[in-house]
Amino acid sequence: MFPYLIVCMLFIIASMFALTGCSNLGEFDQDAIVQQAERYYESKYDAHVEVADVWEDRSYQLFGYRSSGRAFCTMEDGNTVLVDFEEGVLGDNRQQHEIVAAYEEQLREAIQDATQGLEDAGYTVSLVFINSRSPEADGFLEGQISTYTWQKNDDSPEESGSFFFARYTGSNRFFEQEAPRVSLGTPSIDIEISGRDAAYEHGFPMNVPARPSWVDPIDEACATLLPLTDNEPNVRVTVYQEGYRNYTRMEDEPVGVLGELSPFDNMEPTGNWLIVDWIPLGKGVYITSDEPGMRLREGDVMLAEGEGAFSLEELVESGSLDERESRSYHPEAFATYQLEIKEDLFASAPVDVQEKGWFDVNIAYDNTDPAAGLEQLGVTAEELAPSLYTVKINPVSENPEDSEDSSGDATTPDDVPPLDVGIMRTSTLENGFQYTSTALDESEPLLLARV
């Protein structure tokens, strides 16, 4: 009897899920949706066109469908009107191709202005891509602007298109009208340049000016695009040293990148610049910020000799040094370092960095540098590859009472490795330096070990 009751209860629960998970039929007033679509279409295009089919935008969830609160209305001329149950008509896709082409032309003109500005500043522009396509080609914003997907009915294939509310007549006033509604996505622009402030050996920028002279022409061009999206930055720009774009993208290495404009942390009108500048810390170690809007200068971070925070034995016991079977340890080369952060560095950082208390950095290491001191120790650089590691002390190993295992018992130091070791990449930058990506934390020092 008891199992039967369980089955009945499960059936009742499933039925309740099915009812609550289904389409919001109470909100979907099909007649009202049709009227809105037809009135909007007639007002916009000066012609009465009836709705031929209506598809409520919905997704399948556990035991049923759930509505998004929108409906796609297929008009008799084959175009589609999108209606939100609360906000009303969001737009239609009748003019999508000419409008997308018009947005592309706006972006194309801005890039031409940037290119001309760079050339006027003495640079040679060897490559420009928008979304990995030439700005001269059509379609580089295809699927990027106010795009939605829908079906005409359950058995129809999925369709997609760009929806716009205002009518486009060729006037630039359209962009002002559409700006509060449009979703431009994030067009990605790549530029390769050569010239002053862009010529660094092996794509390793050092001693970079406070504001490289290639920044302003690109900034000005991006500023002309702001009205397209209601003055919200929407364009990401990456500036490469000539010849490095493909290398950097294929190898996924921080080399040859001179700077990046991020639209997301918009401290400045067009977005936040990440200016890449490798700062020497001594002992063959270099550092650069990898956080848009956050730039490191000489003196912001110092490399100090470690004070025995951990031993070589602890490092080996952590198990993270066994990446290469042929890797042998050289106790005589063992050294520990600590990155010391300038006291007011975080206080002057962008708000988002202050709030999270850390920011991303890249660290490079040249163990052939005489300052690394390997030669004096009788150790060849080739024997230590990789040779520099980031080290974090596992807080659980120090405070076992702060962590419990699945049984509820407190863990002990023996249950966890004492150190969390991050290894340098086995591949190197083009200049032969080892490198790694990590984060600088405001409250936790970054420790390094050479083995």
GROMACS .gro file of C-alpha atoms in nm:
model
  451
    1MET     CA    1   0.000   0.000   0.000
    2PHE     CA    2   0.281   0.238   0.092
    3PRO     CA    3   0.459   0.215  -0.249
    4TYR     CA    4   0.121   0.280  -0.418
    5LEU     CA    5   0.079   0.603  -0.217
    6ILE     CA    6   0.428   0.715  -0.314
    7VAL     CA    7   0.348   0.658  -0.685
    8CYS     CA    8   0.024   0.857  -0.650
    9MET     CA    9   0.200   1.143  -0.479
   10LEU     CA   10   0.469   1.152  -0.748
   11PHE     CA   11   0.197   1.158  -1.015
   12ILE     CA   12   0.024   1.451  -0.845
   13ILE     CA   13   0.354   1.643  -0.815
   14ALA     CA   14   0.435   1.575  -1.182
   15SER     CA   15   0.091   1.699  -1.283
   16MET     CA   16   0.142   2.019  -1.085
   17PHE     CA   17   0.478   2.074  -1.256
   18ALA     CA   18   0.317   2.015  -1.593
   19LEU     CA   19   0.048   2.274  -1.524
   20THR     CA   20   0.284   2.538  -1.384
   21GLY     CA   21   0.556   2.470  -1.641
   22CYS     CA   22   0.329   2.512  -1.943
   23SER     CA   23   0.284   2.825  -2.153
   24ASN     CA   24   0.145   3.131  -1.978
   25LEU     CA   25  -0.189   3.097  -2.157
   26GLY     CA   26  -0.354   3.350  -1.931
   27GLU     CA   27  -0.115   3.620  -2.054
   28PHE     CA   28  -0.122   3.517  -2.418
   29ASP     CA   29  -0.424   3.703  -2.558
   30GLN     CA   30  -0.384   3.608  -2.922
   31ASP     CA   31  -0.648   3.851  -3.051
   32ALA     CA   32  -0.485   4.142  -2.868
   33ILE     CA   33  -0.140   4.041  -2.998
   34VAL     CA   34  -0.270   4.025  -3.356
   35GLN     CA   35  -0.434   4.367  -3.327
   36GLN     CA   36  -0.114   4.525  -3.194
   37ALA     CA   37   0.095   4.373  -3.473
   38GLU     CA   38  -0.143   4.481  -3.750
   39ARG     CA   39  -0.186   4.837  -3.615
   40TYR     CA   40   0.191   4.879  -3.576
   41TYR     CA   41   0.261   4.741  -3.924
   42GLU     CA   42   0.001   4.963  -4.091
   43SER     CA   43   0.119   5.275  -3.908
   44LYS     CA   44   0.482   5.206  -3.998
   45TYR     CA   45   0.446   5.101  -4.364
   46ASP     CA   46   0.118   5.275  -4.464
   47ALA     CA   47  -0.040   4.949  -4.578
   48HIS     CA   48  -0.277   4.708  -4.405
   49VAL     CA   49  -0.129   4.359  -4.383
   50GLU     CA   50  -0.297   4.089  -4.178
   51VAL     CA   51  -0.131   3.841  -3.944
   52ALA     CA   52  -0.120   3.496  -4.102
   53ASP     CA   53   0.022   3.303  -3.805
   54VAL     CA   54   0.122   3.359  -3.442
   55TRP     CA   55   0.395   3.176  -3.253
   56GLU     CA   56   0.432   3.221  -2.880
   57ASP     CA   57   0.801   3.226  -2.791
   58ARG     CA   58   0.849   2.945  -2.544
   59SER     CA   59   1.103   2.691  -2.427
   60TYR     CA   60   1.055   2.335  -2.311
   61GLN     CA   61   1.122   2.279  -1.943
   62LEU     CA   62   1.052   1.995  -1.704
   63PHE     CA   63   0.707   1.844  -1.782
   64GLY     CA   64   0.604   2.123  -2.021
   65TYR     CA   65   0.663   2.452  -2.197
   66ARG     CA   66   0.735   2.789  -2.041
   67SER     CA   67   0.659   3.117  -2.213
   68SER     CA   68   0.908   3.402  -2.255
   69GLY     CA   69   0.620   3.650  -2.262
   70ARG     CA   70   0.661   3.726  -2.633
   71ALA     CA   71   0.495   3.627  -2.958
   72PHE     CA   72   0.615   3.628  -3.318
   73CYS     CA   73   0.349   3.725  -3.571
   74THR     CA   74   0.402   3.610  -3.929
   75MET     CA   75   0.246   3.868  -4.161
   76GLU     CA   76   0.083   3.779  -4.493
   77ASP     CA   77   0.377   3.934  -4.679
   78GLY     CA   78   0.613   3.685  -4.508
   79ASN     CA   79   0.773   3.926  -4.263
   80THR     CA   80   0.754   3.889  -3.885
   81VAL     CA   81   0.650   4.126  -3.605
   82LEU     CA   82   0.770   4.064  -3.248
   83VAL     CA   83   0.527   4.156  -2.969
   84ASP     CA   84   0.604   4.157  -2.597
   85PHE     CA   85   0.301   4.082  -2.376
   86GLU     CA   86   0.383   4.374  -2.145
   87GLU     CA   87   0.589   4.622  -2.352
   88GLY     CA   88   0.397   4.585  -2.677
   89VAL     CA   89   0.558   4.567  -3.023
   90LEU     CA   90   0.937   4.539  -3.016
   91GLY     CA   91   0.990   4.558  -3.392
   92ASP     CA   92   0.982   4.370  -3.719
   93ASN     CA   93   1.234   4.221  -3.962
   94ARG     CA   94   1.102   4.365  -4.291
   95GLN     CA   95   1.397   4.604  -4.338
   96GLN     CA   96   1.662   4.400  -4.161
   97HIS     CA   97   1.901   4.361  -4.455
   98GLU     CA   98   1.916   4.729  -4.550
   99ILE     CA   99   1.934   4.838  -4.185
  100VAL     CA  100   2.217   4.596  -4.103
  101ALA     CA  101   2.396   4.722  -4.414
  102ALA     CA  102   2.345   5.081  -4.290
  103TYR     CA  103   2.495   4.995  -3.951
  104GLU     CA  104   2.787   4.829  -4.129
  105GLU     CA  105   2.843   5.147  -4.330
  106GLN     CA  106   2.851   5.353  -4.011
  107LEU     CA  107   3.110   5.119  -3.862
  108ARG     CA  108   3.305   5.109  -4.188
  109GLU     CA  109   3.328   5.489  -4.201
  110ALA     CA  110   3.446   5.506  -3.839
  111ILE     CA  111   3.720   5.251  -3.911
  112GLN     CA  112   3.825   5.446  -4.220
  113ASP     CA  113   3.853   5.758  -4.002
  114ALA     CA  114   4.061   5.564  -3.747
  115THR     CA  115   4.288   5.430  -4.020
  116GLN     CA  116   4.337   5.779  -4.163
  117GLY     CA  117   4.406   5.915  -3.814
  118LEU     CA  118   4.668   5.647  -3.752
  119GLU     CA  119   4.836   5.718  -4.084
  120ASP     CA  120   4.834   6.090  -4.010
  121ALA     CA  121   5.006   6.010  -3.678
  122GLY     CA  122   5.285   5.831  -3.867
  123TYR     CA  123   5.167   5.470  -3.847
  124THR     CA  124   5.136   5.206  -4.115
  125VAL     CA  125   4.812   5.009  -4.081
  126SER     CA  126   4.877   4.662  -4.217
  127LEU     CA  127   4.549   4.492  -4.124
  128VAL     CA  128   4.194   4.577  -4.014
  129PHE     CA  129   3.925   4.319  -3.940
  130ILE     CA  130   3.573   4.353  -3.798
  131ASN     CA  131   3.447   4.025  -3.651
  132SER     CA  132   3.738   3.857  -3.835
  133ARG     CA  133   3.619   3.991  -4.172
  134SER     CA  134   3.735   4.277  -4.388
  135PRO     CA  135   3.539   4.598  -4.327
  136GLU     CA  136   3.510   4.627  -4.705
  137ALA     CA  137   3.303   4.307  -4.716
  138ASP     CA  138   2.930   4.299  -4.651
  139GLY     CA  139   2.781   4.094  -4.370
  140PHE     CA  140   3.032   4.145  -4.089
  141LEU     CA  141   2.742   4.245  -3.859
  142GLU     CA  142   2.512   3.968  -3.978
  143GLY     CA  143   2.340   3.809  -3.678
  144GLN     CA  144   2.486   4.075  -3.445
  145ILE     CA  145   2.211   4.340  -3.426
  146SER     CA  146   1.883   4.297  -3.233
  147THR     CA  147   1.872   3.930  -3.330
  148TYR     CA  148   1.597   3.689  -3.224
  149THR     CA  149   1.512   3.329  -3.313
  150TRP     CA  150   1.164   3.182  -3.356
  151GLN     CA  151   0.951   2.916  -3.524
  152LYS     CA  152   0.629   2.957  -3.721
  153ASN     CA  153   0.487   2.650  -3.549
  154ASP     CA  154   0.600   2.337  -3.362
  155ASP     CA  155   0.698   2.155  -3.681
  156SER     CA  156   0.874   2.445  -3.852
  157PRO     CA  157   1.252   2.489  -3.861
  158GLU     CA  158   1.402   2.759  -3.640
  159GLU     CA  159   1.446   3.099  -3.804
  160SER     CA  160   1.643   3.405  -3.697
  161GLY     CA  161   1.645   3.771  -3.790
  162SER     CA  162   1.711   4.128  -3.679
  163PHE     CA  163   1.413   4.330  -3.553
  164PHE     CA  164   1.383   4.709  -3.564
  165PHE     CA  165   1.106   4.940  -3.442
  166ALA     CA  166   1.168   5.264  -3.637
  167ARG     CA  167   1.127   5.282  -4.014
  168TYR     CA  168   1.449   5.331  -4.210
  169THR     CA  169   1.432   5.581  -4.498
  170GLY     CA  170   1.804   5.641  -4.544
  171SER     CA  171   1.820   5.928  -4.295
  172ASN     CA  172   2.069   5.922  -4.008
  173ARG     CA  173   1.783   6.024  -3.781
  174PHE     CA  174   1.690   5.655  -3.782
  175PHE     CA  175   1.991   5.571  -3.565
  176GLU     CA  176   1.883   5.827  -3.305
  177GLN     CA  177   1.532   5.681  -3.297
  178GLU     CA  178   1.651   5.323  -3.277
  179ALA     CA  179   1.943   5.376  -3.038
  180PRO     CA  180   1.746   5.319  -2.712
  181ARG     CA  181   1.607   4.992  -2.849
  182VAL     CA  182   1.888   4.843  -3.055
  183SER     CA  183   2.114   4.566  -2.928
  184LEU     CA  184   2.437   4.592  -3.123
  185GLY     CA  185   2.620   4.305  -2.955
  186THR     CA  186   2.993   4.365  -2.934
  187PRO     CA  187   3.159   4.419  -3.271
  188SER     CA  188   3.523   4.315  -3.240
  189ILE     CA  189   3.780   4.518  -3.433
  190ASP     CA  190   4.139   4.402  -3.481
  191ILE     CA  191   4.408   4.643  -3.604
  192GLU     CA  192   4.774   4.574  -3.683
  193ILE     CA  193   5.009   4.873  -3.688
  194SER     CA  194   5.374   4.956  -3.716
  195GLY     CA  195   5.548   5.279  -3.624
  196ARG     CA  196   5.637   5.472  -3.309
  197ASP     CA  197   5.486   5.342  -2.987
  198ALA     CA  198   5.429   5.014  -3.169
  199ALA     CA  199   5.776   4.879  -3.244
  200TYR     CA  200   5.888   4.645  -2.966
  201GLU     CA  201   6.125   4.353  -2.994
  202HIS     CA  202   5.940   4.022  -3.019
  203GLY     CA  203   5.609   4.196  -2.950
  204PHE     CA  204   5.711   4.254  -2.588
  205PRO     CA  205   5.608   4.616  -2.509
  206MET     CA  206   5.828   4.788  -2.252
  207ASN     CA  207   5.872   5.155  -2.157
  208VAL     CA  208   5.538   5.235  -2.318
  209PRO     CA  209   5.434   5.604  -2.313
  210ALA     CA  210   5.159   5.705  -2.071
  211ARG     CA  211   4.917   5.733  -2.363
  212PRO     CA  212   5.055   5.580  -2.684
  213SER     CA  213   4.992   5.799  -2.989
  214TRP     CA  214   4.776   5.531  -3.154
  215VAL     CA  215   4.511   5.558  -2.881
  216ASP     CA  216   4.353   5.892  -2.972
  217PRO     CA  217   4.267   5.819  -3.340
  218ILE     CA  218   4.096   5.494  -3.239
  219ASP     CA  219   3.923   5.660  -2.943
  220GLU     CA  220   3.785   5.935  -3.166
  221ALA     CA  221   3.653   5.687  -3.422
  222CYS     CA  222   3.481   5.480  -3.153
  223ALA     CA  223   3.328   5.796  -3.006
  224THR     CA  224   3.146   5.856  -3.335
  225LEU     CA  225   2.971   5.520  -3.289
  226LEU     CA  226   2.831   5.600  -2.944
  227PRO     CA  227   2.505   5.757  -3.071
  228LEU     CA  228   2.423   5.428  -3.245
  229THR     CA  229   2.372   5.262  -2.907
  230ASP     CA  230   2.235   5.542  -2.691
  231ASN     CA  231   2.587   5.650  -2.588
  232GLU     CA  232   2.675   5.309  -2.440
  233PRO     CA  233   3.016   5.172  -2.557
  234ASN     CA  234   2.968   4.857  -2.763
  235VAL     CA  235   3.289   4.814  -2.963
  236ARG     CA  236   3.592   4.609  -2.859
  237VAL     CA  237   3.920   4.701  -3.028
  238THR     CA  238   4.245   4.505  -3.008
  239VAL     CA  239   4.562   4.669  -3.136
  240TYR     CA  240   4.847   4.439  -3.241
  241GLN     CA  241   5.203   4.500  -3.344
  242GLU     CA  242   5.234   4.430  -3.716
  243GLY     CA  243   5.249   4.057  -3.791
  244TYR     CA  244   5.129   3.936  -3.452
  245ARG     CA  245   4.750   3.902  -3.475
  246ASN     CA  246   4.739   3.550  -3.617
  247TYR     CA  247   5.026   3.435  -3.397
  248THR     CA  248   4.864   3.572  -3.081
  249ARG     CA  249   4.520   3.430  -3.160
  250MET     CA  250   4.644   3.086  -3.268
  251GLU     CA  251   4.891   3.046  -2.982
  252ASP     CA  252   4.669   3.215  -2.723
  253GLU     CA  253   4.969   3.401  -2.590
  254PRO     CA  254   4.997   3.756  -2.454
  255VAL     CA  255   5.253   3.866  -2.713
  256GLY     CA  256   5.224   4.134  -2.979
  257VAL     CA  257   4.915   4.287  -2.817
  258LEU     CA  258   4.971   4.660  -2.770
  259GLY     CA  259   4.636   4.746  -2.620
  260GLU     CA  260   4.269   4.664  -2.598
  261LEU     CA  261   3.960   4.882  -2.571
  262SER     CA  262   3.692   4.710  -2.363
  263PRO     CA  263   3.336   4.845  -2.382
  264PHE     CA  264   3.226   4.686  -2.057
  265ASP     CA  265   3.415   4.888  -1.794
  266ASN     CA  266   3.328   5.227  -1.936
  267MET     CA  267   3.518   5.461  -1.707
  268GLU     CA  268   3.582   5.672  -2.018
  269PRO     CA  269   3.326   5.764  -2.286
  270THR     CA  270   3.429   5.497  -2.535
  271GLY     CA  271   3.530   5.225  -2.288
  272ASN     CA  272   3.839   5.128  -2.092
  273TRP     CA  273   4.184   5.092  -2.245
  274LEU     CA  274   4.420   4.817  -2.143
  275ILE     CA  275   4.765   4.946  -2.240
  276VAL     CA  276   5.009   4.654  -2.239
  277ASP     CA  277   5.337   4.746  -2.071
  278TRP     CA  278   5.572   4.475  -1.939
  279ILE     CA  279   5.740   4.601  -1.621
  280PRO     CA  280   6.075   4.446  -1.515
  281LEU     CA  281   6.077   4.335  -1.150
  282GLY     CA  282   6.434   4.203  -1.142
  283LYS     CA  283   6.566   3.845  -1.124
  284GLY     CA  284   6.445   3.802  -1.486
  285VAL     CA  285   6.078   3.849  -1.388
  286TYR     CA  286   5.835   4.077  -1.576
  287ILE     CA  287   5.470   4.162  -1.512
  288THR     CA  288   5.187   4.334  -1.700
  289SER     CA  289   4.821   4.396  -1.622
  290ASP     CA  290   4.562   4.190  -1.806
  291GLU     CA  291   4.266   4.393  -1.676
  292PRO     CA  292   4.108   4.666  -1.895
  293GLY     CA  293   4.134   5.002  -1.722
  294MET     CA  294   4.409   4.880  -1.487
  295ARG     CA  295   4.765   4.961  -1.584
  296LEU     CA  296   5.077   4.878  -1.388
  297ARG     CA  297   5.366   5.123  -1.374
  298GLU     CA  298   5.720   5.071  -1.250
  299GLY     CA  299   5.709   5.075  -0.870
  300ASP     CA  300   5.348   4.951  -0.842
  301VAL     CA  301   5.471   4.597  -0.780
  302MET     CA  302   5.807   4.492  -0.635
  303LEU     CA  303   5.978   4.154  -0.622
  304ALA     CA  304   6.113   4.067  -0.277
  305GLU     CA  305   6.312   3.767  -0.161
  306GLY     CA  306   6.085   3.520   0.018
  307GLU     CA  307   6.125   3.455   0.388
  308GLY     CA  308   6.079   3.081   0.409
  309ALA     CA  309   5.701   3.072   0.368
  310PHE     CA  310   5.745   2.718   0.235
  311SER     CA  311   6.023   2.472   0.169
  312LEU     CA  312   6.130   2.277  -0.138
  313GLU     CA  313   6.003   1.959   0.030
  314GLU     CA  314   5.655   2.112   0.071
  315LEU     CA  315   5.659   2.220  -0.293
  316VAL     CA  316   5.749   1.870  -0.412
  317GLU     CA  317   5.494   1.708  -0.181
  318SER     CA  318   5.217   1.917  -0.333
  319GLY     CA  319   5.254   1.701  -0.646
  320SER     CA  320   5.233   1.992  -0.890
  321LEU     CA  321   5.596   1.977  -1.000
  322ASP     CA  322   5.562   1.644  -1.177
  323GLU     CA  323   5.429   1.791  -1.501
  324ARG     CA  324   5.726   1.657  -1.696
  325GLU     CA  325   5.863   1.311  -1.627
  326SER     CA  326   6.210   1.422  -1.732
  327ARG     CA  327   6.203   1.721  -1.500
  328SER     CA  328   6.464   1.697  -1.227
  329TYR     CA  329   6.481   1.929  -0.929
  330HIS     CA  330   6.783   2.142  -0.850
  331PRO     CA  331   6.783   2.221  -0.477
  332GLU     CA  332   7.071   2.462  -0.528
  333ALA     CA  333   6.849   2.673  -0.760
  334PHE     CA  334   6.557   2.683  -0.516
  335ALA     CA  335   6.451   3.038  -0.431
  336THR     CA  336   6.128   3.196  -0.313
  337TYR     CA  337   5.996   3.541  -0.396
  338GLN     CA  338   5.698   3.752  -0.301
  339LEU     CA  339   5.527   4.022  -0.504
  340GLU     CA  340   5.480   4.327  -0.287
  341ILE     CA  341   5.205   4.566  -0.398
  342LYS     CA  342   5.231   4.942  -0.356
  343GLU     CA  343   5.018   5.048  -0.061
  344ASP     CA  344   4.774   5.271  -0.251
  345LEU     CA  345   4.756   5.066  -0.573
  346PHE     CA  346   4.406   4.933  -0.512
  347ALA     CA  347   4.281   5.263  -0.369
  348SER     CA  348   4.349   5.427  -0.706
  349ALA     CA  349   4.220   5.133  -0.913
  350PRO     CA  350   3.892   5.135  -1.111
  351VAL     CA  351   3.580   5.082  -0.901
  352ASP     CA  352   3.518   4.726  -1.025
  353VAL     CA  353   3.875   4.624  -0.927
  354GLN     CA  354   3.833   4.781  -0.583
  355GLU     CA  355   3.505   4.597  -0.533
  356LYS     CA  356   3.638   4.252  -0.618
  357GLY     CA  357   3.980   4.310  -0.459
  358TRP     CA  358   4.192   4.156  -0.735
  359PHE     CA  359   4.286   4.195  -1.101
  360ASP     CA  360   4.436   3.972  -1.370
  361VAL     CA  361   4.804   3.990  -1.462
  362ASN     CA  362   5.051   3.810  -1.687
  363ILE     CA  363   5.395   3.719  -1.552
  364ALA     CA  364   5.692   3.640  -1.776
  365TYR     CA  365   6.027   3.494  -1.674
  366ASP     CA  366   6.363   3.494  -1.848
  367ASN     CA  367   6.585   3.244  -1.668
  368THR     CA  368   6.872   3.322  -1.908
  369ASP     CA  369   6.893   3.673  -1.765
  370PRO     CA  370   7.221   3.708  -1.569
  371ALA     CA  371   7.017   3.873  -1.292
  372ALA     CA  372   6.839   3.540  -1.243
  373GLY     CA  373   7.169   3.415  -1.098
  374LEU     CA  374   7.155   3.058  -1.232
  375GLU     CA  375   7.502   3.071  -1.387
  376GLN     CA  376   7.659   3.155  -1.051
  377LEU     CA  377   7.485   2.851  -0.907
  378GLY     CA  378   7.626   2.624  -1.175
  379VAL     CA  379   7.281   2.549  -1.319
  380THR     CA  380   7.208   2.592  -1.691
  381ALA     CA  381   6.885   2.764  -1.790
  382GLU     CA  382   6.783   2.469  -2.012
  383GLU     CA  383   6.771   2.243  -1.707
  384LEU     CA  384   6.502   2.460  -1.549
  385ALA     CA  385   6.213   2.463  -1.796
  386PRO     CA  386   5.968   2.546  -1.660
  387SER     CA  387   6.135   2.697  -1.358
  388LEU     CA  388   5.909   2.961  -1.200
  389TYR     CA  389   5.588   2.871  -1.019
  390THR     CA  390   5.310   3.064  -0.848
  391VAL     CA  391   5.241   2.934  -0.499
  392LYS     CA  392   4.941   2.979  -0.273
  393ILE     CA  393   4.925   2.842   0.077
  394ASN     CA  394   4.613   2.629   0.113
  395PRO     CA  395   4.410   2.787   0.395
  396VAL     CA  396   4.251   2.451   0.482
  397SER     CA  397   4.591   2.306   0.566
  398GLU     CA  398   4.642   2.585   0.820
  399ASN     CA  399   4.287   2.601   0.958
  400PRO     CA  400   4.135   2.252   0.928
  401GLU     CA  401   3.845   2.345   1.152
  402ASP     CA  402   3.722   2.582   0.878
  403SER     CA  403   3.649   2.291   0.645
  404GLU     CA  404   3.451   1.973   0.688
  405ASP     CA  405   3.442   1.660   0.478
  406SER     CA  406   3.122   1.490   0.354
  407SER     CA  407   3.076   1.315   0.689
  408GLY     CA  408   3.079   1.647   0.873
  409ASP     CA  409   3.417   1.583   1.037
  410ALA     CA  410   3.680   1.853   1.021
  411THR     CA  411   3.959   1.786   0.774
  412THR     CA  412   4.317   1.768   0.890
  413PRO     CA  413   4.633   1.909   0.735
  414ASP     CA  414   4.715   1.560   0.609
  415ASP     CA  415   4.396   1.553   0.401
  416VAL     CA  416   4.497   1.839   0.173
  417PRO     CA  417   4.821   1.948   0.009
  418PRO     CA  418   4.981   2.237   0.197
  419LEU     CA  419   5.038   2.436  -0.122
  420ASP     CA  420   4.846   2.516  -0.438
  421VAL     CA  421   5.110   2.541  -0.711
  422GLY     CA  422   5.055   2.702  -1.050
  423ILE     CA  423   5.303   2.605  -1.316
  424MET     CA  424   5.453   2.823  -1.587
  425ARG     CA  425   5.338   2.730  -1.938
  426THR     CA  426   5.561   2.475  -2.110
  427SER     CA  427   5.537   2.683  -2.428
  428THR     CA  428   5.711   3.020  -2.423
  429LEU     CA  429   5.655   3.366  -2.562
  430GLU     CA  430   5.817   3.440  -2.894
  431ASN     CA  431   6.114   3.595  -2.716
  432GLY     CA  432   6.169   3.268  -2.527
  433PHE     CA  433   6.035   3.388  -2.193
  434GLN     CA  434   5.825   3.153  -1.984
  435TYR     CA  435   5.490   3.298  -1.878
  436THR     CA  436   5.174   3.240  -1.682
  437SER     CA  437   4.843   3.414  -1.612
  438THR     CA  438   4.728   3.470  -1.257
  439ALA     CA  439   4.575   3.738  -1.036
  440LEU     CA  440   4.705   3.993  -0.789
  441ASP     CA  441   4.495   3.990  -0.474
  442GLU     CA  442   4.470   4.288  -0.243
  443SER     CA  443   4.471   4.077   0.073
  444GLU     CA  444   4.673   3.768  -0.024
  445PRO     CA  445   5.038   3.801  -0.133
  446LEU     CA  446   5.145   3.631  -0.455
  447LEU     CA  447   5.433   3.393  -0.387
  448LEU     CA  448   5.674   3.263  -0.650
  449ALA     CA  449   5.919   2.975  -0.638
  450ARG     CA  450   6.213   2.888  -0.862
  451VAL     CA  451   6.310   2.521  -0.870
   0.00000   0.00000   0.00000
